[in-house]
Coordinates of C-alpha atoms in Angstrom, one line a residue:
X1 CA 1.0 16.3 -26.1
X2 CA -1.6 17.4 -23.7
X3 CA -0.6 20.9 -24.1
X4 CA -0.8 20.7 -28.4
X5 CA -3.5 18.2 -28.7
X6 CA -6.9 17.3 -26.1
X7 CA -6.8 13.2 -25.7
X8 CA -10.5 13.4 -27.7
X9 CA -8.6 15.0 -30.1
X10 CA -5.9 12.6 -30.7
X11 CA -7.5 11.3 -33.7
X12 CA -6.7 13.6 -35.6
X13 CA -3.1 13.1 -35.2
X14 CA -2.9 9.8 -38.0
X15 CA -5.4 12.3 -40.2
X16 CA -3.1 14.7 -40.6
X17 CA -0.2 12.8 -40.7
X18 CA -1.6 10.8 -43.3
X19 CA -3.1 13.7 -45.6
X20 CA 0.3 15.7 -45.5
X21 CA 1.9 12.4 -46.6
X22 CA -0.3 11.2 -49.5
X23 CA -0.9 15.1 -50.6
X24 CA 3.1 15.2 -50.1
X25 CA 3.6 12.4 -53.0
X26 CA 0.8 13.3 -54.8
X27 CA 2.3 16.7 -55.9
X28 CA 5.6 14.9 -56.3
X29 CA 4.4 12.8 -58.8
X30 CA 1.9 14.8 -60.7
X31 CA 4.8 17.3 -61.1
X32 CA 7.0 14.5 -62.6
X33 CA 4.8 13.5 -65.1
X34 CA 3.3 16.8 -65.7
X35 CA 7.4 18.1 -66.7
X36 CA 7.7 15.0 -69.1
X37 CA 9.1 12.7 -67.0
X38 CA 12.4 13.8 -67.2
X39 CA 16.1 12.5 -65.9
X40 CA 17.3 14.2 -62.7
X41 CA 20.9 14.7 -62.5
X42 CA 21.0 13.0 -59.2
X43 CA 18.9 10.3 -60.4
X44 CA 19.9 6.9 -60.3
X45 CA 17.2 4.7 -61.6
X46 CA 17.6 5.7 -64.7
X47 CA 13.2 4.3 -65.1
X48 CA 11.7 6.0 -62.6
X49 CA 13.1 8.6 -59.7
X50 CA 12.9 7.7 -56.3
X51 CA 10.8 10.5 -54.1
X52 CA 13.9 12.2 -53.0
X53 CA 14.9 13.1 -56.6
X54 CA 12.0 15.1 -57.4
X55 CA 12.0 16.8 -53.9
X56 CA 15.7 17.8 -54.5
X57 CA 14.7 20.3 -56.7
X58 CA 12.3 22.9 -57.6
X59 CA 9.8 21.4 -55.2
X60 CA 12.4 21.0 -52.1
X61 CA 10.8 23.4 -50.0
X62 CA 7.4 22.0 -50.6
X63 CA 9.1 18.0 -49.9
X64 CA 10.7 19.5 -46.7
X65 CA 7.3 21.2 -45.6
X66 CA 5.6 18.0 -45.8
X67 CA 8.0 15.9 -44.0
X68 CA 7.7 17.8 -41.3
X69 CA 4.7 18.2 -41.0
X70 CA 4.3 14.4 -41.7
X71 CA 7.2 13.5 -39.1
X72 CA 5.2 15.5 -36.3
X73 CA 1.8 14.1 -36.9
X74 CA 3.9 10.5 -36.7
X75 CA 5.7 11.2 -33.6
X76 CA 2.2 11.9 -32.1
X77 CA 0.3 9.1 -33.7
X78 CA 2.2 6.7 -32.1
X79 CA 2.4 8.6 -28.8
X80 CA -1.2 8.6 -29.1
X81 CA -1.6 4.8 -29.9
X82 CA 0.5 3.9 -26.8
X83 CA -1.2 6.7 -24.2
X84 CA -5.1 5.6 -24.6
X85 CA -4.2 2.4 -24.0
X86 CA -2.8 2.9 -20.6
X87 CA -5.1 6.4 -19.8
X88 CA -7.9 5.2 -17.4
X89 CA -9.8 7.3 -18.9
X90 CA -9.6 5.5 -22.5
X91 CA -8.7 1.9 -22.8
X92 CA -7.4 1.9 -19.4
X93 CA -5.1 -1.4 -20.0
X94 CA -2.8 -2.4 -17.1
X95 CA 0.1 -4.3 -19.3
X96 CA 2.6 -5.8 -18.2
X97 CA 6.7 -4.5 -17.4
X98 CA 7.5 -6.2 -21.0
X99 CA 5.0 -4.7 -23.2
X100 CA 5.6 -1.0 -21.4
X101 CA 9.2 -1.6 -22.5
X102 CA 7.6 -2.2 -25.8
X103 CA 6.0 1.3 -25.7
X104 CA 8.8 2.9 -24.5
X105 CA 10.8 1.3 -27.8
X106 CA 7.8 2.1 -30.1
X107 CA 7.8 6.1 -28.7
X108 CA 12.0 6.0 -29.5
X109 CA 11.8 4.7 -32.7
X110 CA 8.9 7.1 -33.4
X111 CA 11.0 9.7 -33.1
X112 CA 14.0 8.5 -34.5
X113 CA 11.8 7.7 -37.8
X114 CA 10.6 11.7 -37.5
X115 CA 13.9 13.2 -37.2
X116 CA 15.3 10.8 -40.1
X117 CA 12.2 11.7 -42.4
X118 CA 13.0 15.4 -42.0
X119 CA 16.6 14.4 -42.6
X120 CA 16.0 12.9 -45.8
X121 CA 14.1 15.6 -47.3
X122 CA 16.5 18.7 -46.0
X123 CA 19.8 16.5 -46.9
X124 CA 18.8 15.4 -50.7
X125 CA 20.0 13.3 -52.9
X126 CA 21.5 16.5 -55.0
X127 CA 23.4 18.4 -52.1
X128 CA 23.9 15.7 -49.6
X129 CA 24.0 12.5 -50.8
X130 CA 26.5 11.3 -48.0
X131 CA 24.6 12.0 -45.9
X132 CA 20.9 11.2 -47.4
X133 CA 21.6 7.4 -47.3
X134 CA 21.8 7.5 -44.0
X135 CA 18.9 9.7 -43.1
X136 CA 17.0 6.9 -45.0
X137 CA 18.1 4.2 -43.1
X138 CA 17.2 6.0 -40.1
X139 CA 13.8 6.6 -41.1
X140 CA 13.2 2.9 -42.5
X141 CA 14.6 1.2 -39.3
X142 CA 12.4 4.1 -36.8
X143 CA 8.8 3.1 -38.5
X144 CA 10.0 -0.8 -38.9
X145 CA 11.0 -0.4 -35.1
X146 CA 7.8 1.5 -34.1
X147 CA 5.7 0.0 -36.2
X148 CA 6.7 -3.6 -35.0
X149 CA 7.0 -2.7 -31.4
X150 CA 3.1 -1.1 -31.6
X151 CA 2.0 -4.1 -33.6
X152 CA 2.9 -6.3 -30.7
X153 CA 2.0 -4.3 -27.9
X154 CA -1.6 -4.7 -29.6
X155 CA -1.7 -7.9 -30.5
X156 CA -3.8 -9.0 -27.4
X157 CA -7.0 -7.2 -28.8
X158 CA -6.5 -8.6 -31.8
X159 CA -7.0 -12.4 -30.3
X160 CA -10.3 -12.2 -29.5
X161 CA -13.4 -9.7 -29.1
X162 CA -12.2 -6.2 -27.1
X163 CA -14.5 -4.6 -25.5
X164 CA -14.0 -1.4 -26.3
X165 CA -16.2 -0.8 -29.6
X166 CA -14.6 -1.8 -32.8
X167 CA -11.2 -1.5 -31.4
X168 CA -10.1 -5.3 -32.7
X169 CA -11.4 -4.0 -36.4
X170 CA -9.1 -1.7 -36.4
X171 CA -6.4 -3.1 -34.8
X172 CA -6.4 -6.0 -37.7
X173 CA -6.8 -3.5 -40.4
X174 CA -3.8 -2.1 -38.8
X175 CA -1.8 -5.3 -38.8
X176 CA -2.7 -6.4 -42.6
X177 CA -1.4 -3.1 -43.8
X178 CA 1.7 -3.1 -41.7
X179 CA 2.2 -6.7 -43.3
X180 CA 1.7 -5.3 -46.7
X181 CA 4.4 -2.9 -45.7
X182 CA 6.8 -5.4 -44.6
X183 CA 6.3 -8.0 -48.1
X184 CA 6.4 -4.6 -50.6
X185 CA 9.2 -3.4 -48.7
X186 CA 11.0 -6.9 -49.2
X187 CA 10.3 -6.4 -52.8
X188 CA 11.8 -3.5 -52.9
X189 CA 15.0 -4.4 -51.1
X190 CA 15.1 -7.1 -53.2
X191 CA 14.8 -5.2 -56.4
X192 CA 17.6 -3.1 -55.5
X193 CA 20.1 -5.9 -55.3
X194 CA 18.9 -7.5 -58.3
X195 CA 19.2 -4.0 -60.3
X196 CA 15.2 -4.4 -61.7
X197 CA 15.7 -0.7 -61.2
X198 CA 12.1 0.1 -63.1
X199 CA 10.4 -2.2 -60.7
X200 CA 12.0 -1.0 -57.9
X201 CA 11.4 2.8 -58.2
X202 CA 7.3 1.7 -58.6
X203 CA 7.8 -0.3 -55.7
X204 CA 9.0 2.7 -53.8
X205 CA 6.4 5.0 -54.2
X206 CA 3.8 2.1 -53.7
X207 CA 5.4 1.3 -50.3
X208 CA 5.2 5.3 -49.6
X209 CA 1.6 5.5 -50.8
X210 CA 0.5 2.6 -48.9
X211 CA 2.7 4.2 -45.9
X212 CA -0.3 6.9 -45.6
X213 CA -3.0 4.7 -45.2
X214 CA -1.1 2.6 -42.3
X215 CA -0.9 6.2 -40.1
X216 CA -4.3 6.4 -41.1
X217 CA -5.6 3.0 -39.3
X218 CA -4.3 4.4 -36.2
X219 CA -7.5 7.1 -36.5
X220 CA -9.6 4.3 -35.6
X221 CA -7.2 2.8 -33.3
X222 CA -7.1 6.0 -31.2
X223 CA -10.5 7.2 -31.6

């Protein structure tokens, strides 16, 4: 990371990552609306597509663009978020053996969540679909895993004052939006199995929507 990005630079890692992803739905959607709103053949919410649907068509090369560009800047968010808090010459914190095992899972799952988001847009719900559900998952369990794993790794400057600057702001911000994640998510899991298919397609892109600004909390959290 050294070579791609300088450490004072690291910042704009979540930036990017966050911009490519809310520009990335943005266009999805406008598009959708703007053509009518109409049926995919792939589609199966018969309400509302899900994100894949629209990026399995005219607009694939964009969606696949975008994930990647999104699933790098991810990768090196959380390698970011991990690496100033150990780098003496950021936060400088000495953890302890079970919290670097914590980084080491969050850094895994980081990657796991970058090579499944790429998955999902390159292996579409039109040409792939065996193989799309499973690119999902593996993009859903990476972030829940990272995501989780970074939460807790942080969770000791979220107890009480920090000393470095406003690093406990955004360390909370960071947390309530990675809880809003996990209760919409739940909603949406749970809309699935009940078939409130409408509910569940909004639910979808809300969770992606809100996905953006959780990379983008790590701005601060890095800075």
């Amino acid at each position: 990371m050294y070579f791609l990005v300088s450490p004072s630079r690291y910042y704009t890692l979540p930036i990017v990552g966050a911009a490519a992803w809310f520009l990335t739905l943005s266009v999805l959607l406008i598009y959708w609306l703007a053509e009518g709103r109409p049926v995919y053949p792939s589609q199966v919410n018969p309400y509302i597509p899900f994100i894949s649907d629209i990026g399995a068509y005219r607009l694939k090369a964009f969606f696949i663009t975008g994930s990647i560009v999104t699933a790098i800047a991810y990768a090196g968010t959380i390698f970011a978020a991990h690496h100033v808090r150990s780098d003496p010459h950021m936060y400088g914190i000495r953890d302890p053996p079970w919290k670097r095992v914590f980084s080491v899972l969050a850094l895994v799952a980081g990657l796991v969540a970058s090579v499944g988001c790429v998955g999902l847009a390159t292996f579409d719900t039109r040409r792939a679909s065996e193989v799309h559900g499973p690119m999902l998952f593996m993009t859903f369990l990476g972030i829940a895993v990272s995501a989780t794993c970074t939460e807790v790794v942080y969770s000791d400057q979220m107890r009480r004052s920090s000393k470095y600057g406003e690093l406990r702001k955004y360390c909370l911000i960071s947390l309530g939006i990675f809880l809003a994640e996990v209760v919409l998510s739940v909603g949406f899991l749970e809309c699935l199995w009940t078939k409130h298919e409408k509910v569940g397609g909004i639910l979808e892109w809300v969770v992606a929507f809100v996905g953006s600004l959780y990379i983008l909390a790590f701005a601060g959290l890095v800075r």
